[in-house]
PDB file of N, CA and C in Angstrom:
ATOM      1  N   UNK K   1      20.056  16.510   1.866  1.00 83.00           N
ATOM      2  CA  UNK K   1      20.533  15.394   2.647  1.00 83.00           C
ATOM      3  C   UNK K   1      19.861  15.389   4.029  1.00 83.00           C
ATOM      4  N   UNK K   2      19.708  16.557   4.594  1.00 85.00           N
ATOM      5  CA  UNK K   2      19.103  16.664   5.918  1.00 85.00           C
ATOM      6  C   UNK K   2      17.641  16.215   5.877  1.00 85.00           C
ATOM      7  N   UNK K   3      16.925  16.583   4.814  1.00 86.00           N
ATOM      8  CA  UNK K   3      15.526  16.185   4.674  1.00 86.00           C
ATOM      9  C   UNK K   3      15.397  14.672   4.536  1.00 86.00           C
ATOM     10  N   UNK K   4      16.316  14.069   3.807  1.00 86.00           N
ATOM     11  CA  UNK K   4      16.301  12.615   3.639  1.00 86.00           C
ATOM     12  C   UNK K   4      16.526  11.912   4.967  1.00 86.00           C
ATOM     13  N   UNK K   5      17.453  12.413   5.743  1.00 84.00           N
ATOM     14  CA  UNK K   5      17.731  11.827   7.041  1.00 84.00           C
ATOM     15  C   UNK K   5      16.532  11.961   7.979  1.00 84.00           C
ATOM     16  N   UNK K   6      15.913  13.093   8.009  1.00 86.00           N
ATOM     17  CA  UNK K   6      14.718  13.302   8.835  1.00 86.00           C
ATOM     18  C   UNK K   6      13.594  12.391   8.374  1.00 86.00           C
ATOM     19  N   UNK K   7      13.430  12.249   7.073  1.00 84.00           N
ATOM     20  CA  UNK K   7      12.398  11.373   6.522  1.00 84.00           C
ATOM     21  C   UNK K   7      12.624   9.923   6.951  1.00 84.00           C
ATOM     22  N   UNK K   8      13.858   9.443   6.871  1.00 80.00           N
ATOM     23  CA  UNK K   8      14.154   8.059   7.266  1.00 80.00           C
ATOM     24  C   UNK K   8      13.933   7.833   8.758  1.00 80.00           C
ATOM     25  N   UNK K   9      14.279   8.797   9.565  1.00 81.00           N
ATOM     26  CA  UNK K   9      14.067   8.676  11.011  1.00 81.00           C
ATOM     27  C   UNK K   9      12.585   8.638  11.332  1.00 81.00           C
ATOM     28  N   UNK K  10      11.795   9.479  10.693  1.00 79.00           N
ATOM     29  CA  UNK K  10      10.349   9.490  10.923  1.00 79.00           C
ATOM     30  C   UNK K  10       9.734   8.162  10.494  1.00 79.00           C
ATOM     31  N   UNK K  11      10.141   7.647   9.348  1.00 77.00           N
ATOM     32  CA  UNK K  11       9.627   6.358   8.870  1.00 77.00           C
ATOM     33  C   UNK K  11       9.999   5.249   9.836  1.00 77.00           C
ATOM     34  N   UNK K  12      11.213   5.268  10.339  1.00 71.00           N
ATOM     35  CA  UNK K  12      11.659   4.223  11.263  1.00 71.00           C
ATOM     36  C   UNK K  12      10.821   4.204  12.540  1.00 71.00           C
ATOM     37  N   UNK K  13      10.522   5.357  13.083  1.00 72.00           N
ATOM     38  CA  UNK K  13       9.782   5.409  14.342  1.00 72.00           C
ATOM     39  C   UNK K  13       8.278   5.260  14.187  1.00 72.00           C
ATOM     40  N   UNK K  14       7.759   5.414  12.988  1.00 71.00           N
ATOM     41  CA  UNK K  14       6.314   5.317  12.812  1.00 71.00           C
ATOM     42  C   UNK K  14       5.844   4.004  12.206  1.00 71.00           C
ATOM     43  N   UNK K  15       6.747   3.128  11.837  1.00 65.00           N
ATOM     44  CA  UNK K  15       6.299   1.863  11.271  1.00 65.00           C
ATOM     45  C   UNK K  15       5.733   0.960  12.359  1.00 65.00           C
ATOM     46  N   UNK K  16       4.854   0.067  11.970  1.00 54.00           N
ATOM     47  CA  UNK K  16       4.139  -0.766  12.924  1.00 54.00           C
ATOM     48  C   UNK K  16       4.686  -2.181  12.988  1.00 54.00           C
ATOM     49  N   UNK K  17       5.834  -2.421  12.422  1.00 53.00           N
ATOM     50  CA  UNK K  17       6.438  -3.754  12.434  1.00 53.00           C
ATOM     51  C   UNK K  17       7.217  -3.924  13.731  1.00 53.00           C
ATOM     52  N   UNK K  18       7.022  -5.041  14.372  1.00 51.00           N
ATOM     53  CA  UNK K  18       7.741  -5.334  15.598  1.00 51.00           C
ATOM     54  C   UNK K  18       9.034  -6.060  15.253  1.00 51.00           C
ATOM     55  N   UNK K  19      10.102  -5.652  15.881  1.00 53.00           N
ATOM     56  CA  UNK K  19      11.383  -6.290  15.626  1.00 53.00           C
ATOM     57  C   UNK K  19      11.727  -7.333  16.679  1.00 53.00           C
ATOM     58  N   UNK K  20      10.859  -7.571  17.651  1.00 55.00           N
ATOM     59  CA  UNK K  20      11.120  -8.547  18.684  1.00 55.00           C
ATOM     60  C   UNK K  20      10.569  -9.911  18.339  1.00 55.00           C
ATOM     61  N   UNK K  21      10.843 -10.845  19.216  1.00 61.00           N
ATOM     62  CA  UNK K  21      10.352 -12.202  19.040  1.00 61.00           C
ATOM     63  C   UNK K  21       8.843 -12.214  19.222  1.00 61.00           C
ATOM     64  N   UNK K  22       8.157 -12.960  18.385  1.00 68.00           N
ATOM     65  CA  UNK K  22       6.712 -13.023  18.548  1.00 68.00           C
ATOM     66  C   UNK K  22       6.358 -13.859  19.772  1.00 68.00           C
ATOM     67  N   UNK K  23       5.170 -13.680  20.275  1.00 75.00           N
ATOM     68  CA  UNK K  23       4.760 -14.345  21.514  1.00 75.00           C
ATOM     69  C   UNK K  23       4.701 -15.855  21.383  1.00 75.00           C
ATOM     70  N   UNK K  24       4.439 -16.351  20.196  1.00 79.00           N
ATOM     71  CA  UNK K  24       4.358 -17.795  20.008  1.00 79.00           C
ATOM     72  C   UNK K  24       5.696 -18.467  20.300  1.00 79.00           C
ATOM     73  N   UNK K  25       6.774 -17.949  19.713  1.00 78.00           N
ATOM     74  CA  UNK K  25       8.090 -18.537  19.943  1.00 78.00           C
ATOM     75  C   UNK K  25       8.533 -18.340  21.393  1.00 78.00           C
ATOM     76  N   UNK K  26       8.248 -17.175  21.931  1.00 81.00           N
ATOM     77  CA  UNK K  26       8.621 -16.906  23.320  1.00 81.00           C
ATOM     78  C   UNK K  26       7.905 -17.862  24.261  1.00 81.00           C
ATOM     79  N   UNK K  27       6.632 -18.099  24.023  1.00 85.00           N
ATOM     80  CA  UNK K  27       5.872 -19.031  24.871  1.00 85.00           C
ATOM     81  C   UNK K  27       6.339 -20.466  24.713  1.00 85.00           C
ATOM     82  N   UNK K  28       6.829 -20.840  23.537  1.00 85.00           N
ATOM     83  CA  UNK K  28       7.373 -22.190  23.355  1.00 85.00           C
ATOM     84  C   UNK K  28       8.602 -22.372  24.228  1.00 85.00           C
ATOM     85  N   UNK K  29       9.498 -21.391  24.222  1.00 85.00           N
ATOM     86  CA  UNK K  29      10.701 -21.485  25.056  1.00 85.00           C
ATOM     87  C   UNK K  29      10.334 -21.489  26.543  1.00 85.00           C
ATOM     88  N   UNK K  30       9.382 -20.658  26.926  1.00 89.00           N
ATOM     89  CA  UNK K  30       8.973 -20.614  28.335  1.00 89.00           C
ATOM     90  C   UNK K  30       8.274 -21.907  28.746  1.00 89.00           C
ATOM     91  N   UNK K  31       7.509 -22.510  27.861  1.00 91.00           N
ATOM     92  CA  UNK K  31       6.811 -23.759  28.166  1.00 91.00           C
ATOM     93  C   UNK K  31       7.796 -24.898  28.373  1.00 91.00           C
ATOM     94  N   UNK K  32       8.879 -24.904  27.600  1.00 90.00           N
ATOM     95  CA  UNK K  32       9.867 -25.976  27.716  1.00 90.00           C
ATOM     96  C   UNK K  32      10.780 -25.797  28.922  1.00 90.00           C
ATOM     97  N   UNK K  33      10.840 -24.599  29.481  1.00 91.00           N
ATOM     98  CA  UNK K  33      11.664 -24.355  30.668  1.00 91.00           C
ATOM     99  C   UNK K  33      11.054 -25.089  31.861  1.00 91.00           C
ATOM    100  N   UNK K  34      11.902 -25.686  32.667  1.00 92.00           N
ATOM    101  CA  UNK K  34      11.417 -26.535  33.753  1.00 92.00           C
ATOM    102  C   UNK K  34      11.362 -25.841  35.104  1.00 92.00           C
ATOM    103  N   UNK K  35      11.950 -24.664  35.233  1.00 92.00           N
ATOM    104  CA  UNK K  35      11.920 -23.940  36.507  1.00 92.00           C
ATOM    105  C   UNK K  35      11.386 -22.527  36.293  1.00 92.00           C
ATOM    106  N   UNK K  36      10.844 -21.961  37.357  1.00 93.00           N
ATOM    107  CA  UNK K  36      10.299 -20.604  37.280  1.00 93.00           C
ATOM    108  C   UNK K  36      11.383 -19.560  37.062  1.00 93.00           C
ATOM    109  N   UNK K  37      12.561 -19.808  37.616  1.00 93.00           N
ATOM    110  CA  UNK K  37      13.679 -18.875  37.443  1.00 93.00           C
ATOM    111  C   UNK K  37      14.050 -18.772  35.965  1.00 93.00           C
ATOM    112  N   UNK K  38      14.068 -19.915  35.296  1.00 92.00           N
ATOM    113  CA  UNK K  38      14.409 -19.941  33.876  1.00 92.00           C
ATOM    114  C   UNK K  38      13.327 -19.272  33.036  1.00 92.00           C
ATOM    115  N   UNK K  39      12.080 -19.481  33.390  1.00 93.00           N
ATOM    116  CA  UNK K  39      10.980 -18.858  32.644  1.00 93.00           C
ATOM    117  C   UNK K  39      11.061 -17.346  32.729  1.00 93.00           C
ATOM    118  N   UNK K  40      11.381 -16.834  33.919  1.00 93.00           N
ATOM    119  CA  UNK K  40      11.502 -15.385  34.079  1.00 93.00           C
ATOM    120  C   UNK K  40      12.707 -14.856  33.309  1.00 93.00           C
ATOM    121  N   UNK K  41      13.808 -15.598  33.325  1.00 93.00           N
ATOM    122  CA  UNK K  41      15.006 -15.167  32.592  1.00 93.00           C
ATOM    123  C   UNK K  41      14.747 -15.158  31.085  1.00 93.00           C
ATOM    124  N   UNK K  42      14.030 -16.153  30.593  1.00 91.00           N
ATOM    125  CA  UNK K  42      13.696 -16.187  29.165  1.00 91.00           C
ATOM    126  C   UNK K  42      12.819 -15.002  28.812  1.00 91.00           C
ATOM    127  N   UNK K  43      11.849 -14.707  29.652  1.00 91.00           N
ATOM    128  CA  UNK K  43      10.972 -13.556  29.402  1.00 91.00           C
ATOM    129  C   UNK K  43      11.771 -12.253  29.386  1.00 91.00           C
ATOM    130  N   UNK K  44      12.700 -12.104  30.333  1.00 91.00           N
ATOM    131  CA  UNK K  44      13.461 -10.860  30.451  1.00 91.00           C
ATOM    132  C   UNK K  44      14.482 -10.666  29.334  1.00 91.00           C
ATOM    133  N   UNK K  45      15.191 -11.729  28.962  1.00 89.00           N
ATOM    134  CA  UNK K  45      16.323 -11.576  28.049  1.00 89.00           C
ATOM    135  C   UNK K  45      16.031 -11.959  26.603  1.00 89.00           C
ATOM    136  N   UNK K  46      14.908 -12.626  26.339  1.00 86.00           N
ATOM    137  CA  UNK K  46      14.627 -13.065  24.967  1.00 86.00           C
ATOM    138  C   UNK K  46      13.440 -12.358  24.326  1.00 86.00           C
ATOM    139  N   UNK K  47      12.704 -11.570  25.067  1.00 84.00           N
ATOM    140  CA  UNK K  47      11.472 -10.983  24.540  1.00 84.00           C
ATOM    141  C   UNK K  47      11.728 -10.009  23.396  1.00 84.00           C
ATOM    142  N   UNK K  48      12.849  -9.334  23.380  1.00 81.00           N
ATOM    143  CA  UNK K  48      13.109  -8.316  22.364  1.00 81.00           C
ATOM    144  C   UNK K  48      14.064  -8.801  21.283  1.00 81.00           C
ATOM    145  N   UNK K  49      14.219 -10.094  21.140  1.00 77.00           N
ATOM    146  CA  UNK K  49      15.147 -10.620  20.154  1.00 77.00           C
ATOM    147  C   UNK K  49      14.415 -11.323  19.034  1.00 77.00           C
ATOM    148  N   UNK K  50      14.996 -11.251  17.872  1.00 68.00           N
ATOM    149  CA  UNK K  50      14.464 -11.942  16.710  1.00 68.00           C
ATOM    150  C   UNK K  50      15.642 -12.504  15.934  1.00 68.00           C
ATOM    151  N   UNK K  51      15.710 -13.826  15.783  1.00 62.00           N
ATOM    152  CA  UNK K  51      16.847 -14.389  15.063  1.00 62.00           C
ATOM    153  C   UNK K  51      16.818 -14.118  13.573  1.00 62.00           C
ATOM    154  N   UNK K  52      15.672 -13.725  13.037  1.00 62.00           N
ATOM    155  CA  UNK K  52      15.575 -13.403  11.633  1.00 62.00           C
ATOM    156  C   UNK K  52      15.348 -14.602  10.736  1.00 62.00           C
ATOM    157  N   UNK K  53      15.036 -15.724  11.321  1.00 60.00           N
ATOM    158  CA  UNK K  53      14.802 -16.938  10.541  1.00 60.00           C
ATOM    159  C   UNK K  53      13.316 -17.215  10.438  1.00 60.00           C
ATOM    160  N   UNK K  54      12.918 -17.834   9.378  1.00 59.00           N
ATOM    161  CA  UNK K  54      11.523 -18.208   9.192  1.00 59.00           C
ATOM    162  C   UNK K  54      11.350 -19.714   9.254  1.00 59.00           C
ATOM    163  N   UNK K  55      12.294 -20.414   9.874  1.00 58.00           N
ATOM    164  CA  UNK K  55      12.169 -21.859   9.986  1.00 58.00           C
ATOM    165  C   UNK K  55      11.558 -22.194  11.336  1.00 58.00           C
ATOM    166  N   UNK K  56      11.044 -23.404  11.460  1.00 58.00           N
ATOM    167  CA  UNK K  56      10.385 -23.809  12.696  1.00 58.00           C
ATOM    168  C   UNK K  56      11.295 -24.572  13.644  1.00 58.00           C
ATOM    169  N   UNK K  57      12.558 -24.656  13.347  1.00 63.00           N
ATOM    170  CA  UNK K  57      13.485 -25.392  14.184  1.00 63.00           C
ATOM    171  C   UNK K  57      13.843 -24.580  15.418  1.00 63.00           C
ATOM    172  N   UNK K  58      13.538 -25.117  16.591  1.00 63.00           N
ATOM    173  CA  UNK K  58      13.870 -24.435  17.843  1.00 63.00           C
ATOM    174  C   UNK K  58      15.379 -24.352  18.012  1.00 63.00           C
ATOM    175  N   UNK K  59      16.091 -25.430  17.675  1.00 64.00           N
ATOM    176  CA  UNK K  59      17.547 -25.429  17.805  1.00 64.00           C
ATOM    177  C   UNK K  59      18.156 -24.434  16.820  1.00 64.00           C
ATOM    178  N   UNK K  60      17.626 -24.368  15.614  1.00 64.00           N
ATOM    179  CA  UNK K  60      18.120 -23.401  14.628  1.00 64.00           C
ATOM    180  C   UNK K  60      17.890 -21.982  15.074  1.00 64.00           C
ATOM    181  N   UNK K  61      16.748 -21.720  15.660  1.00 61.00           N
ATOM    182  CA  UNK K  61      16.469 -20.379  16.160  1.00 61.00           C
ATOM    183  C   UNK K  61      17.363 -20.030  17.336  1.00 61.00           C
ATOM    184  N   UNK K  62      17.617 -21.000  18.192  1.00 68.00           N
ATOM    185  CA  UNK K  62      18.407 -20.746  19.402  1.00 68.00           C
ATOM    186  C   UNK K  62      19.837 -20.325  19.070  1.00 68.00           C
ATOM    187  N   UNK K  63      20.394 -20.814  17.980  1.00 72.00           N
ATOM    188  CA  UNK K  63      21.783 -20.506  17.632  1.00 72.00           C
ATOM    189  C   UNK K  63      21.992 -19.037  17.314  1.00 72.00           C
ATOM    190  N   UNK K  64      20.968 -18.338  16.842  1.00 76.00           N
ATOM    191  CA  UNK K  64      21.140 -16.973  16.380  1.00 76.00           C
ATOM    192  C   UNK K  64      20.745 -15.924  17.407  1.00 76.00           C
ATOM    193  N   UNK K  65      20.406 -16.336  18.623  1.00 82.00           N
ATOM    194  CA  UNK K  65      20.090 -15.380  19.679  1.00 82.00           C
ATOM    195  C   UNK K  65      21.370 -14.854  20.314  1.00 82.00           C
ATOM    196  N   UNK K  66      21.232 -13.813  21.118  1.00 83.00           N
ATOM    197  CA  UNK K  66      22.398 -13.271  21.819  1.00 83.00           C
ATOM    198  C   UNK K  66      22.851 -14.238  22.906  1.00 83.00           C
ATOM    199  N   UNK K  67      24.005 -13.973  23.455  1.00 88.00           N
ATOM    200  CA  UNK K  67      24.579 -14.856  24.465  1.00 88.00           C
ATOM    201  C   UNK K  67      23.689 -14.929  25.707  1.00 88.00           C
ATOM    202  N   UNK K  68      23.115 -13.802  26.112  1.00 89.00           N
ATOM    203  CA  UNK K  68      22.255 -13.784  27.301  1.00 89.00           C
ATOM    204  C   UNK K  68      21.001 -14.619  27.083  1.00 89.00           C
ATOM    205  N   UNK K  69      20.399 -14.510  25.926  1.00 88.00           N
ATOM    206  CA  UNK K  69      19.185 -15.259  25.644  1.00 88.00           C
ATOM    207  C   UNK K  69      19.485 -16.756  25.556  1.00 88.00           C
ATOM    208  N   UNK K  70      20.579 -17.116  24.914  1.00 88.00           N
ATOM    209  CA  UNK K  70      20.945 -18.538  24.829  1.00 88.00           C
ATOM    210  C   UNK K  70      21.199 -19.118  26.208  1.00 88.00           C
ATOM    211  N   UNK K  71      21.838 -18.344  27.067  1.00 91.00           N
ATOM    212  CA  UNK K  71      22.110 -18.816  28.428  1.00 91.00           C
ATOM    213  C   UNK K  71      20.803 -19.015  29.191  1.00 91.00           C
ATOM    214  N   UNK K  72      19.856 -18.114  29.031  1.00 91.00           N
ATOM    215  CA  UNK K  72      18.554 -18.254  29.692  1.00 91.00           C
ATOM    216  C   UNK K  72      17.815 -19.488  29.182  1.00 91.00           C
ATOM    217  N   UNK K  73      17.893 -19.742  27.888  1.00 89.00           N
ATOM    218  CA  UNK K  73      17.233 -20.925  27.324  1.00 89.00           C
ATOM    219  C   UNK K  73      17.893 -22.197  27.829  1.00 89.00           C
ATOM    220  N   UNK K  74      19.202 -22.211  27.897  1.00 89.00           N
ATOM    221  CA  UNK K  74      19.915 -23.409  28.380  1.00 89.00           C
ATOM    222  C   UNK K  74      19.651 -23.666  29.857  1.00 89.00           C
ATOM    223  N   UNK K  75      19.433 -22.619  30.617  1.00 92.00           N
ATOM    224  CA  UNK K  75      19.113 -22.833  32.037  1.00 92.00           C
ATOM    225  C   UNK K  75      17.739 -23.476  32.181  1.00 92.00           C
ATOM    226  N   UNK K  76      16.887 -23.322  31.189  1.00 91.00           N
ATOM    227  CA  UNK K  76      15.565 -23.932  31.226  1.00 91.00           C
ATOM    228  C   UNK K  76      15.582 -25.433  31.071  1.00 91.00           C
ATOM    229  N   UNK K  77      16.690 -25.993  30.615  1.00 91.00           N
ATOM    230  CA  UNK K  77      16.797 -27.441  30.461  1.00 91.00           C
ATOM    231  C   UNK K  77      17.038 -28.154  31.784  1.00 91.00           C
ATOM    232  N   UNK K  78      17.406 -27.417  32.819  1.00 91.00           N
ATOM    233  CA  UNK K  78      17.736 -28.013  34.111  1.00 91.00           C
ATOM    234  C   UNK K  78      16.481 -28.216  34.958  1.00 91.00           C
ATOM    235  N   UNK K  79      16.430 -29.339  35.679  1.00 92.00           N
ATOM    236  CA  UNK K  79      15.294 -29.653  36.544  1.00 92.00           C
ATOM    237  C   UNK K  79      15.392 -28.983  37.910  1.00 92.00           C
ATOM    238  N   UNK K  80      16.596 -28.768  38.382  1.00 92.00           N
ATOM    239  CA  UNK K  80      16.816 -28.230  39.723  1.00 92.00           C
ATOM    240  C   UNK K  80      16.962 -26.709  39.661  1.00 92.00           C
ATOM    241  N   UNK K  81      16.285 -26.010  40.581  1.00 92.00           N
ATOM    242  CA  UNK K  81      16.346 -24.549  40.613  1.00 92.00           C
ATOM    243  C   UNK K  81      17.764 -24.048  40.880  1.00 92.00           C
ATOM    244  N   UNK K  82      18.478 -24.724  41.771  1.00 93.00           N
ATOM    245  CA  UNK K  82      19.819 -24.287  42.142  1.00 93.00           C
ATOM    246  C   UNK K  82      20.782 -24.395  40.956  1.00 93.00           C
ATOM    247  N   UNK K  83      20.670 -25.469  40.195  1.00 93.00           N
ATOM    248  CA  UNK K  83      21.537 -25.638  39.027  1.00 93.00           C
ATOM    249  C   UNK K  83      21.204 -24.586  37.960  1.00 93.00           C
ATOM    250  N   UNK K  84      19.914 -24.324  37.762  1.00 93.00           N
ATOM    251  CA  UNK K  84      19.509 -23.302  36.796  1.00 93.00           C
ATOM    252  C   UNK K  84      20.006 -21.931  37.237  1.00 93.00           C
ATOM    253  N   UNK K  85      19.915 -21.643  38.526  1.00 92.00           N
ATOM    254  CA  UNK K  85      20.386 -20.357  39.056  1.00 92.00           C
ATOM    255  C   UNK K  85      21.898 -20.233  38.877  1.00 92.00           C
ATOM    256  N   UNK K  86      22.634 -21.327  39.106  1.00 93.00           N
ATOM    257  CA  UNK K  86      24.085 -21.301  38.929  1.00 93.00           C
ATOM    258  C   UNK K  86      24.467 -21.070  37.458  1.00 93.00           C
ATOM    259  N   UNK K  87      23.706 -21.665  36.541  1.00 91.00           N
ATOM    260  CA  UNK K  87      23.977 -21.426  35.120  1.00 91.00           C
ATOM    261  C   UNK K  87      23.758 -19.960  34.759  1.00 91.00           C
ATOM    262  N   UNK K  88      22.690 -19.387  35.302  1.00 92.00           N
ATOM    263  CA  UNK K  88      22.424 -17.969  35.041  1.00 92.00           C
ATOM    264  C   UNK K  88      23.491 -17.085  35.656  1.00 92.00           C
ATOM    265  N   UNK K  89      23.973 -17.448  36.845  1.00 93.00           N
ATOM    266  CA  UNK K  89      25.033 -16.668  37.482  1.00 93.00           C
ATOM    267  C   UNK K  89      26.345 -16.768  36.720  1.00 93.00           C
ATOM    268  N   UNK K  90      26.620 -17.934  36.137  1.00 92.00           N
ATOM    269  CA  UNK K  90      27.861 -18.089  35.386  1.00 92.00           C
ATOM    270  C   UNK K  90      27.882 -17.226  34.119  1.00 92.00           C
ATOM    271  N   UNK K  91      26.708 -16.906  33.613  1.00 89.00           N
ATOM    272  CA  UNK K  91      26.608 -16.024  32.449  1.00 89.00           C
ATOM    273  C   UNK K  91      26.474 -14.559  32.854  1.00 89.00           C
ATOM    274  N   UNK K  92      26.326 -14.286  34.136  1.00 88.00           N
ATOM    275  CA  UNK K  92      26.196 -12.917  34.608  1.00 88.00           C
ATOM    276  C   UNK K  92      24.785 -12.369  34.481  1.00 88.00           C
ATOM    277  N   UNK K  93      23.798 -13.238  34.496  1.00 82.00           N
ATOM    278  CA  UNK K  93      22.418 -12.804  34.326  1.00 82.00           C
ATOM    279  C   UNK K  93      21.643 -12.692  35.630  1.00 82.00           C
ATOM    280  N   UNK K  94      22.112 -13.332  36.678  1.00 74.00           N
ATOM    281  CA  UNK K  94      21.339 -13.373  37.924  1.00 74.00           C
ATOM    282  C   UNK K  94      22.048 -12.626  39.004  1.00 74.00           C
TER     283      UNK K  94
END
């Protein structure tokens, strides 16, 4: 049993598959963000997330992210920096 556990741990740490969001999707969210504060928040809170879907729907992908990442994406919809900052503060991200 101990050998099996060690084997699984070694396999887990040596595989080359990334479990985070690919750069294409991350750049799409950052491109749609209208303020620099939102772009930085998306980079910080969404870079290591993967919704696990293979569909191209941005709205479908957004539903399966964590609360912090969804809040960062929603702050990107705002045109005003102050409103985006307030949205991030209301989620506890800023």
